[in-house]
Short mmCIF file of C-alpha atoms and ligand atoms in Angstrom, two decimals:
data_model
loop_
_atom_site.label_atom_id
_atom_site.label_comp_id
_atom_site.label_asym_id
_atom_site.label_seq_id
_atom_site.Cartn_x
_atom_site.Cartn_y
_atom_site.Cartn_z
CA MET A 93 13.80 -42.09 -4.95
CA TYR A 94 17.21 -43.70 -4.69
CA ASP A 95 19.11 -43.63 -1.41
CA ILE A 96 22.33 -43.09 -3.35
CA ALA A 97 22.85 -42.06 -6.95
CA VAL A 98 26.39 -42.82 -8.03
CA ILE A 99 27.42 -40.95 -11.15
CA GLY A 100 30.09 -42.95 -12.99
CA ALA A 101 30.91 -46.66 -13.13
CA GLY A 102 34.69 -46.65 -12.82
CA PRO A 103 36.45 -48.25 -9.83
CA ALA A 104 35.26 -45.44 -7.50
CA GLY A 105 31.62 -45.71 -8.57
CA LEU A 106 31.57 -49.50 -8.61
CA ALA A 107 33.17 -49.72 -5.15
CA ALA A 108 30.63 -47.17 -3.86
CA GLY A 109 27.84 -49.27 -5.39
CA LEU A 110 29.20 -52.43 -3.80
CA TYR A 111 29.43 -50.91 -0.32
CA ALA A 112 26.02 -49.23 -0.58
CA ALA A 113 24.35 -52.41 -1.82
CA ARG A 114 25.92 -54.45 0.97
CA ALA A 115 24.47 -51.92 3.41
CA LYS A 116 21.04 -52.71 1.87
CA LEU A 117 20.63 -49.23 0.43
CA ASN A 118 18.76 -48.57 -2.79
CA VAL A 119 21.67 -47.55 -5.02
CA ALA A 120 21.88 -46.76 -8.72
CA ILE A 121 25.17 -46.44 -10.59
CA PHE A 122 24.79 -44.31 -13.69
CA GLU A 123 27.04 -45.25 -16.55
CA LYS A 124 27.32 -43.59 -19.91
CA LEU A 125 29.08 -46.26 -21.97
CA GLY A 126 30.53 -49.43 -20.51
CA GLU A 127 31.79 -49.97 -17.00
CA GLY A 128 35.32 -49.23 -15.86
CA GLY A 129 36.13 -45.67 -16.93
CA GLN A 130 39.88 -45.20 -17.41
CA LEU A 131 40.44 -48.67 -15.91
CA ALA A 132 38.59 -50.31 -18.81
CA ILE A 133 41.03 -48.84 -21.32
CA THR A 134 44.15 -49.74 -19.36
CA ALA A 135 46.10 -52.68 -20.75
CA ASP A 136 47.55 -54.46 -17.74
CA ILE A 137 46.95 -53.91 -14.05
CA GLU A 138 49.96 -54.75 -11.94
CA ASN A 139 49.49 -52.59 -8.87
CA TYR A 140 45.98 -53.34 -7.64
CA PRO A 141 46.49 -55.53 -4.59
CA GLY A 142 45.54 -59.11 -5.32
CA ALA A 143 44.96 -58.57 -9.03
CA GLN A 144 45.92 -61.72 -10.94
CA GLU A 145 49.04 -61.44 -13.08
CA GLY A 146 48.10 -60.49 -16.63
CA VAL A 147 44.61 -59.26 -15.73
CA THR A 148 43.45 -56.49 -18.05
CA GLY A 149 41.75 -53.33 -16.85
CA ALA A 150 38.58 -54.34 -18.69
CA GLU A 151 38.47 -57.72 -16.92
CA LEU A 152 39.00 -56.17 -13.51
CA ALA A 153 36.30 -53.57 -14.20
CA HIS A 154 33.90 -56.29 -15.31
CA ARG A 155 34.50 -58.23 -12.09
CA MET A 156 33.92 -55.09 -10.03
CA LYS A 157 30.63 -54.53 -11.80
CA GLU A 158 29.48 -58.16 -11.36
CA GLN A 159 30.33 -57.96 -7.66
CA ALA A 160 28.29 -54.76 -7.18
CA LEU A 161 25.35 -56.27 -9.12
CA HIS A 162 25.56 -59.47 -7.10
CA PHE A 163 24.89 -57.53 -3.90
CA GLY A 164 21.96 -55.63 -5.40
CA ALA A 165 23.35 -52.42 -6.89
CA LYS A 166 21.47 -51.29 -9.97
CA ILE A 167 23.30 -50.13 -13.09
CA VAL A 168 21.40 -47.49 -15.06
CA LYS A 169 22.60 -46.77 -18.59
CA ASP A 170 22.03 -43.07 -19.06
CA THR A 171 24.14 -39.99 -19.72
CA ILE A 172 23.72 -37.47 -16.92
CA ASN A 173 23.47 -33.98 -18.39
CA ALA A 174 22.39 -31.84 -15.43
CA VAL A 175 22.16 -32.01 -11.66
CA GLU A 176 20.54 -29.96 -8.89
CA LEU A 177 22.45 -30.85 -5.77
CA ALA A 178 21.77 -28.09 -3.25
CA GLY A 179 18.39 -29.22 -1.91
CA LYS A 180 17.51 -32.14 0.34
CA VAL A 181 16.28 -34.09 -2.68
CA LYS A 182 19.00 -34.32 -5.31
CA LYS A 183 17.72 -34.04 -8.86
CA ILE A 184 19.54 -35.72 -11.70
CA THR A 185 18.66 -35.29 -15.35
CA GLY A 186 19.78 -37.92 -17.79
CA ALA A 187 19.45 -38.07 -21.57
CA LYS A 188 16.69 -40.66 -21.08
CA GLU A 189 15.01 -39.83 -17.75
CA ARG A 190 15.00 -37.71 -14.60
CA TYR A 191 15.96 -39.24 -11.28
CA GLU A 192 15.86 -38.30 -7.59
CA ALA A 193 18.09 -39.37 -4.75
CA LYS A 194 18.77 -38.62 -1.11
CA THR A 195 22.51 -38.51 -1.73
CA VAL A 196 24.85 -38.31 -4.71
CA ILE A 197 28.33 -39.73 -5.14
CA ILE A 198 30.13 -37.97 -7.98
CA ALA A 199 32.53 -40.50 -9.48
CA ASN A 200 32.70 -39.80 -13.18
CA GLY A 201 36.44 -39.29 -13.40
CA GLY A 202 38.18 -37.63 -16.30
CA LYS A 203 38.87 -37.84 -20.00
CA ALA A 204 42.05 -37.88 -22.06
CA ARG A 205 43.66 -34.48 -22.53
CA PRO A 206 44.24 -33.63 -26.19
CA ILE A 207 47.57 -32.23 -27.42
CA GLY A 208 45.76 -29.37 -29.09
CA CYS A 209 48.00 -29.22 -32.18
CA PRO A 210 46.77 -28.75 -35.76
CA GLY A 211 45.58 -31.99 -37.34
CA GLU A 212 44.91 -33.83 -34.08
CA ALA A 213 41.13 -33.44 -33.99
CA GLU A 214 40.73 -34.07 -37.73
CA LEU A 215 42.75 -37.29 -37.57
CA ALA A 216 41.27 -38.65 -34.31
CA GLY A 217 40.09 -42.17 -35.08
CA LYS A 218 42.14 -42.08 -38.30
CA GLY A 219 45.49 -42.86 -36.73
CA VAL A 220 45.27 -40.67 -33.64
CA SER A 221 43.93 -42.72 -30.71
CA TYR A 222 43.58 -42.18 -26.97
CA CYS A 223 43.10 -45.87 -26.16
CA ALA A 224 45.86 -48.40 -26.81
CA THR A 225 43.82 -51.42 -25.73
CA CYS A 226 41.03 -50.41 -28.13
CA ASP A 227 43.13 -49.62 -31.20
CA ALA A 228 46.58 -51.25 -30.90
CA ASN A 229 45.76 -54.04 -33.33
CA PHE A 230 45.21 -51.54 -36.15
CA PHE A 231 48.95 -50.85 -35.98
CA GLN A 232 50.26 -54.39 -36.37
CA ASP A 233 53.85 -54.12 -37.71
CA LEU A 234 53.55 -50.36 -38.20
CA GLU A 235 55.26 -47.55 -36.33
CA VAL A 236 53.60 -45.82 -33.41
CA PHE A 237 54.27 -42.54 -31.59
CA VAL A 238 53.28 -42.31 -27.94
CA ILE A 239 53.19 -38.79 -26.56
CA GLY A 240 53.85 -38.14 -22.85
CA GLY A 241 56.18 -39.22 -20.07
CA GLY A 242 53.86 -40.33 -17.25
CA ASP A 243 52.75 -43.79 -16.11
CA SER A 244 50.06 -44.01 -18.79
CA ALA A 245 52.41 -43.14 -21.67
CA LEU A 246 55.03 -45.69 -20.64
CA ASP A 247 52.60 -48.45 -19.69
CA GLU A 248 50.68 -48.07 -22.93
CA ALA A 249 53.90 -47.78 -24.98
CA MET A 250 54.97 -51.17 -23.63
CA TYR A 251 51.58 -52.62 -24.49
CA LEU A 252 51.84 -51.22 -28.01
CA THR A 253 55.18 -53.00 -28.58
CA LYS A 254 53.19 -56.24 -28.72
CA PHE A 255 51.66 -55.00 -31.97
CA ALA A 256 53.79 -52.25 -33.50
CA ARG A 257 57.16 -52.71 -35.19
CA LYS A 258 58.59 -49.67 -33.42
CA VAL A 259 57.30 -47.39 -30.67
CA TYR A 260 58.63 -43.85 -30.26
CA ILE A 261 57.91 -42.09 -26.97
CA VAL A 262 57.92 -38.33 -27.46
CA HIS A 263 58.41 -36.48 -24.18
CA ARG A 264 58.74 -32.75 -23.63
CA ARG A 265 61.51 -33.04 -21.02
CA ASP A 266 64.72 -35.04 -20.57
CA GLU A 267 63.37 -37.23 -17.78
CA PHE A 268 60.16 -39.15 -17.32
CA ARG A 269 57.49 -38.47 -14.75
CA ALA A 270 56.52 -42.17 -14.63
CA ALA A 271 57.34 -44.39 -11.65
CA LYS A 272 60.93 -45.68 -11.70
CA SER A 273 59.81 -49.32 -11.95
CA ILE A 274 57.79 -48.54 -15.08
CA GLN A 275 60.63 -46.48 -16.59
CA GLU A 276 63.13 -49.31 -16.13
CA LYS A 277 60.91 -51.78 -17.95
CA ALA A 278 60.11 -49.38 -20.80
CA LEU A 279 63.72 -48.34 -21.38
CA LYS A 280 64.78 -51.98 -21.57
CA ASN A 281 62.30 -52.72 -24.34
CA PRO A 282 64.21 -52.99 -27.65
CA LYS A 283 61.25 -51.74 -29.69
CA ILE A 284 61.03 -48.45 -27.75
CA GLU A 285 63.00 -45.35 -28.71
CA VAL A 286 62.63 -42.13 -26.74
CA VAL A 287 62.53 -38.73 -28.42
CA TRP A 288 63.46 -36.42 -25.53
CA ASP A 289 62.76 -32.70 -25.14
CA SER A 290 60.19 -32.70 -27.91
CA VAL A 291 56.61 -31.70 -28.50
CA VAL A 292 54.19 -32.38 -31.33
CA GLN A 293 53.74 -29.37 -33.51
CA GLU A 294 51.44 -30.78 -36.15
CA ILE A 295 49.90 -34.00 -37.36
CA LYS A 296 49.39 -34.26 -41.10
CA GLY A 297 47.41 -36.59 -43.29
CA ASP A 298 44.64 -36.82 -45.81
CA GLY A 299 42.08 -39.18 -44.27
CA VAL A 300 44.75 -41.05 -42.26
CA VAL A 301 47.86 -39.98 -40.34
CA GLU A 302 50.72 -39.63 -42.79
CA SER A 303 53.25 -37.52 -40.92
CA ILE A 304 54.11 -36.01 -37.54
CA VAL A 305 56.03 -32.78 -37.02
CA LEU A 306 58.11 -32.61 -33.83
CA LYS A 307 59.86 -29.65 -32.29
CA ASN A 308 62.87 -29.97 -30.02
CA VAL A 309 62.13 -27.49 -27.23
CA LYS A 310 65.82 -27.05 -26.34
CA THR A 311 67.32 -26.52 -29.79
CA GLY A 312 64.21 -25.27 -31.60
CA GLU A 313 64.88 -27.84 -34.34
CA ILE A 314 61.80 -28.97 -36.24
CA LYS A 315 61.73 -32.50 -37.68
CA GLU A 316 59.04 -34.08 -39.79
CA HIS A 317 58.64 -37.84 -39.64
CA PRO A 318 56.60 -39.13 -42.58
CA ALA A 319 55.21 -42.66 -42.82
CA SER A 320 57.40 -44.93 -44.91
CA GLU A 321 56.15 -45.54 -48.43
CA ASP A 322 55.38 -49.18 -47.69
CA ASP A 323 53.40 -48.40 -44.52
CA GLY A 324 51.57 -45.30 -45.73
CA THR A 325 50.50 -44.48 -42.17
CA PHE A 326 51.34 -44.90 -38.47
CA GLY A 327 49.68 -44.46 -35.09
CA ILE A 328 49.80 -41.55 -32.65
CA PHE A 329 48.71 -42.16 -29.05
CA PRO A 330 48.69 -39.04 -26.83
CA PHE A 331 48.84 -39.90 -23.10
CA ILE A 332 49.52 -36.48 -21.64
CA GLY A 333 47.22 -36.71 -18.65
CA PHE A 334 43.54 -36.15 -18.35
CA ASP A 335 41.03 -33.52 -17.34
CA PRO A 336 38.16 -33.96 -14.90
CA VAL A 337 34.69 -34.22 -16.40
CA SER A 338 33.07 -31.82 -13.97
CA GLU A 339 31.27 -29.27 -16.14
CA ILE A 340 27.76 -30.18 -14.90
CA TYR A 341 28.74 -29.58 -11.26
CA LYS A 342 30.15 -26.08 -11.85
CA GLY A 343 28.58 -23.39 -9.69
CA GLN A 344 27.31 -25.97 -7.19
CA VAL A 345 30.25 -28.02 -5.93
CA THR A 346 33.53 -26.38 -4.91
CA MET A 347 36.39 -27.07 -7.36
CA ASP A 348 40.01 -26.13 -7.79
CA GLY A 349 41.24 -24.07 -10.74
CA SER A 350 41.54 -27.16 -12.96
CA GLY A 351 37.98 -28.35 -12.34
CA TYR A 352 38.80 -31.08 -9.80
CA ILE A 353 36.20 -31.33 -7.02
CA VAL A 354 37.29 -30.51 -3.50
CA ALA A 355 36.29 -33.15 -0.95
CA ASP A 356 37.54 -33.90 2.55
CA GLU A 357 38.98 -37.22 3.76
CA ASN A 358 35.40 -38.49 4.14
CA MET A 359 34.70 -37.57 0.49
CA LYS A 360 32.29 -34.83 1.59
CA THR A 361 31.96 -31.87 -0.74
CA ASN A 362 30.69 -28.42 0.27
CA LEU A 363 27.10 -29.64 -0.21
CA PRO A 364 25.34 -31.84 2.38
CA GLY A 365 24.66 -35.30 1.00
CA VAL A 366 27.01 -34.83 -1.96
CA PHE A 367 30.27 -36.78 -2.08
CA ALA A 368 33.09 -37.01 -4.64
CA ALA A 369 35.23 -40.11 -5.20
CA GLY A 370 38.06 -41.18 -7.49
CA ASP A 371 39.93 -39.29 -10.19
CA ILE A 372 37.46 -36.38 -10.31
CA ARG A 373 38.45 -35.09 -6.90
CA VAL A 374 41.53 -33.18 -5.81
CA LYS A 375 44.03 -35.81 -4.59
CA ALA A 376 47.70 -36.74 -4.68
CA LEU A 377 47.52 -40.28 -6.07
CA ARG A 378 45.16 -41.31 -8.86
CA GLN A 379 45.20 -45.10 -8.98
CA VAL A 380 42.61 -47.88 -9.10
CA VAL A 381 43.27 -48.67 -5.46
CA THR A 382 42.73 -45.08 -4.29
CA ALA A 383 39.61 -44.70 -6.46
CA ALA A 384 38.11 -47.88 -4.99
CA ALA A 385 38.96 -46.70 -1.47
CA ASP A 386 37.32 -43.32 -2.11
CA GLY A 387 34.17 -45.05 -3.34
CA ALA A 388 33.95 -47.24 -0.24
CA ILE A 389 34.36 -44.24 2.08
CA ALA A 390 31.83 -42.17 0.15
CA ALA A 391 29.21 -44.93 0.35
CA VAL A 392 29.67 -45.39 4.10
CA MET A 393 29.48 -41.62 4.64
CA ALA A 394 26.36 -41.38 2.46
CA GLU A 395 24.77 -44.10 4.59
CA LYS A 396 25.58 -42.12 7.75
CA TYR A 397 24.13 -38.97 6.18
CA ILE A 398 20.88 -40.77 5.31
CA GLU A 399 20.59 -42.17 8.86
CA HIS A 400 21.68 -39.16 10.89
CA GLY A 401 21.64 -36.26 8.45
CA GLU A 402 25.34 -35.59 8.82
P1 NAP B 1155 50.42 -37.60 -15.83
O1 NAP B 1155 51.02 -38.39 -14.72
O2 NAP B 1155 49.81 -36.28 -15.53
O3 NAP B 1155 51.54 -37.43 -16.94
C1 NAP B 1155 51.31 -36.66 -18.08
C2 NAP B 1155 52.57 -36.64 -18.92
O4 NAP B 1155 52.30 -35.92 -20.12
C3 NAP B 1155 53.73 -35.96 -18.22
O5 NAP B 1155 54.93 -36.60 -18.51
C4 NAP B 1155 53.70 -34.54 -18.82
O6 NAP B 1155 54.96 -33.96 -18.96
C5 NAP B 1155 53.16 -34.80 -20.20
N1 NAP B 1155 52.37 -33.65 -20.68
C6 NAP B 1155 51.38 -33.00 -20.04
N2 NAP B 1155 50.87 -32.02 -20.81
C7 NAP B 1155 51.57 -32.06 -21.96
C8 NAP B 1155 51.52 -31.31 -23.15
N3 NAP B 1155 50.64 -30.34 -23.32
N4 NAP B 1155 52.38 -31.63 -24.14
C9 NAP B 1155 53.26 -32.64 -23.99
N5 NAP B 1155 53.36 -33.38 -22.89
C10 NAP B 1155 52.52 -33.11 -21.89
O7 NAP B 1155 49.25 -38.41 -16.59
P2 NAP B 1155 49.05 -39.98 -16.83
O8 NAP B 1155 50.30 -40.66 -17.20
O9 NAP B 1155 47.86 -40.08 -17.71
O10 NAP B 1155 48.61 -40.50 -15.40
C11 NAP B 1155 47.47 -39.94 -14.75
C12 NAP B 1155 47.40 -40.54 -13.35
O11 NAP B 1155 47.11 -41.93 -13.41
C13 NAP B 1155 48.72 -40.40 -12.60
O12 NAP B 1155 48.43 -40.13 -11.26
C14 NAP B 1155 49.36 -41.77 -12.75
O13 NAP B 1155 50.22 -42.09 -11.69
C15 NAP B 1155 48.12 -42.68 -12.77
N6 NAP B 1155 48.42 -43.90 -13.55
C16 NAP B 1155 49.05 -44.91 -12.91
C17 NAP B 1155 49.39 -46.06 -13.58
C18 NAP B 1155 50.10 -47.15 -12.86
O14 NAP B 1155 50.28 -47.06 -11.66
N7 NAP B 1155 50.54 -48.19 -13.52
C19 NAP B 1155 49.09 -46.19 -14.93
C20 NAP B 1155 48.45 -45.13 -15.58
C21 NAP B 1155 48.14 -43.97 -14.87
P3 NAP B 1155 55.78 -33.42 -17.66
O15 NAP B 1155 56.29 -34.64 -16.98
O16 NAP B 1155 56.81 -32.56 -18.27
O17 NAP B 1155 54.77 -32.65 -16.85
#
């Protein structure tokens, strides 16, 4: 029986593991793929206090994992498919094994939100990508369309300019949501061109992306942008936010209408011994620094719960 089962190995889960291990608790961090979550697929990290200039999200995530392991946290590679969280003993079912724990910290974040237009699903991995750091080099000297107007879209668009010949940012409004500092940098980049007030209506292609159809939401004008004959294809990177991965907790843990888990400032959910940390919970600012802070608080509160039952 683990003292703490942490579900998810992003910054929230790894920070929780670090704090729990330093408190000499028997803690397992369950990870599905690699460590880092959204952090691992983020190109550059500029706003995590103390992060070295030029550090990638993947490097920072790796260091967080090594630090948690160093203090005795255990990483368990398994996909958690079901949980029973109401009782005193928390039961966790993975694809490989079943586990038990005195407390659970839910920290498995979210996943990229799809556009939902025709052609997107069929051409995912064939020109449509949700991870610039993973796939940017496939688009060396080609054109790329980034969809969205938040921090992720602009950050990743700037990263993509290191590879692509031209980067279009397609945004549904006439002003960005992204932080002003990020906007200023992006708008200065000579390779970036913004297509304002526009949404993606369709993505076309036979085996690879060959064309994108955009609709201007103000004028109703529809424009198709085909790949040039020489290129034959281009990239499409939707960064239009993400959705919490909270399906397995439904009916047990209180959530808002969008599936984010409700937790108080001590990361406590409605269930005793169950905490939520990081992007999966209802919060105002989703950043690496706030995820890590959530994880630390959740671990300390889990320790208190184990000791005093509160
Ligand atoms: P976000 O802040 O929710 O922005 C999503 C963007 O996509 C918005 O511009 C939104 O348009 C647009 N959008 C949403 N649904 C759409 C749809 N169906 N069709 C077309 N456009 C759509 O998401 P994010 O950029 O992924 O960021 C998520 C969180 O991580 C945020 O809290 C962000 O601050 C944080 N983050 C921070 C950094 C950083 O600090 N460097 C980097 C990455 C992410 P509207 O503006 O019109 O709603």
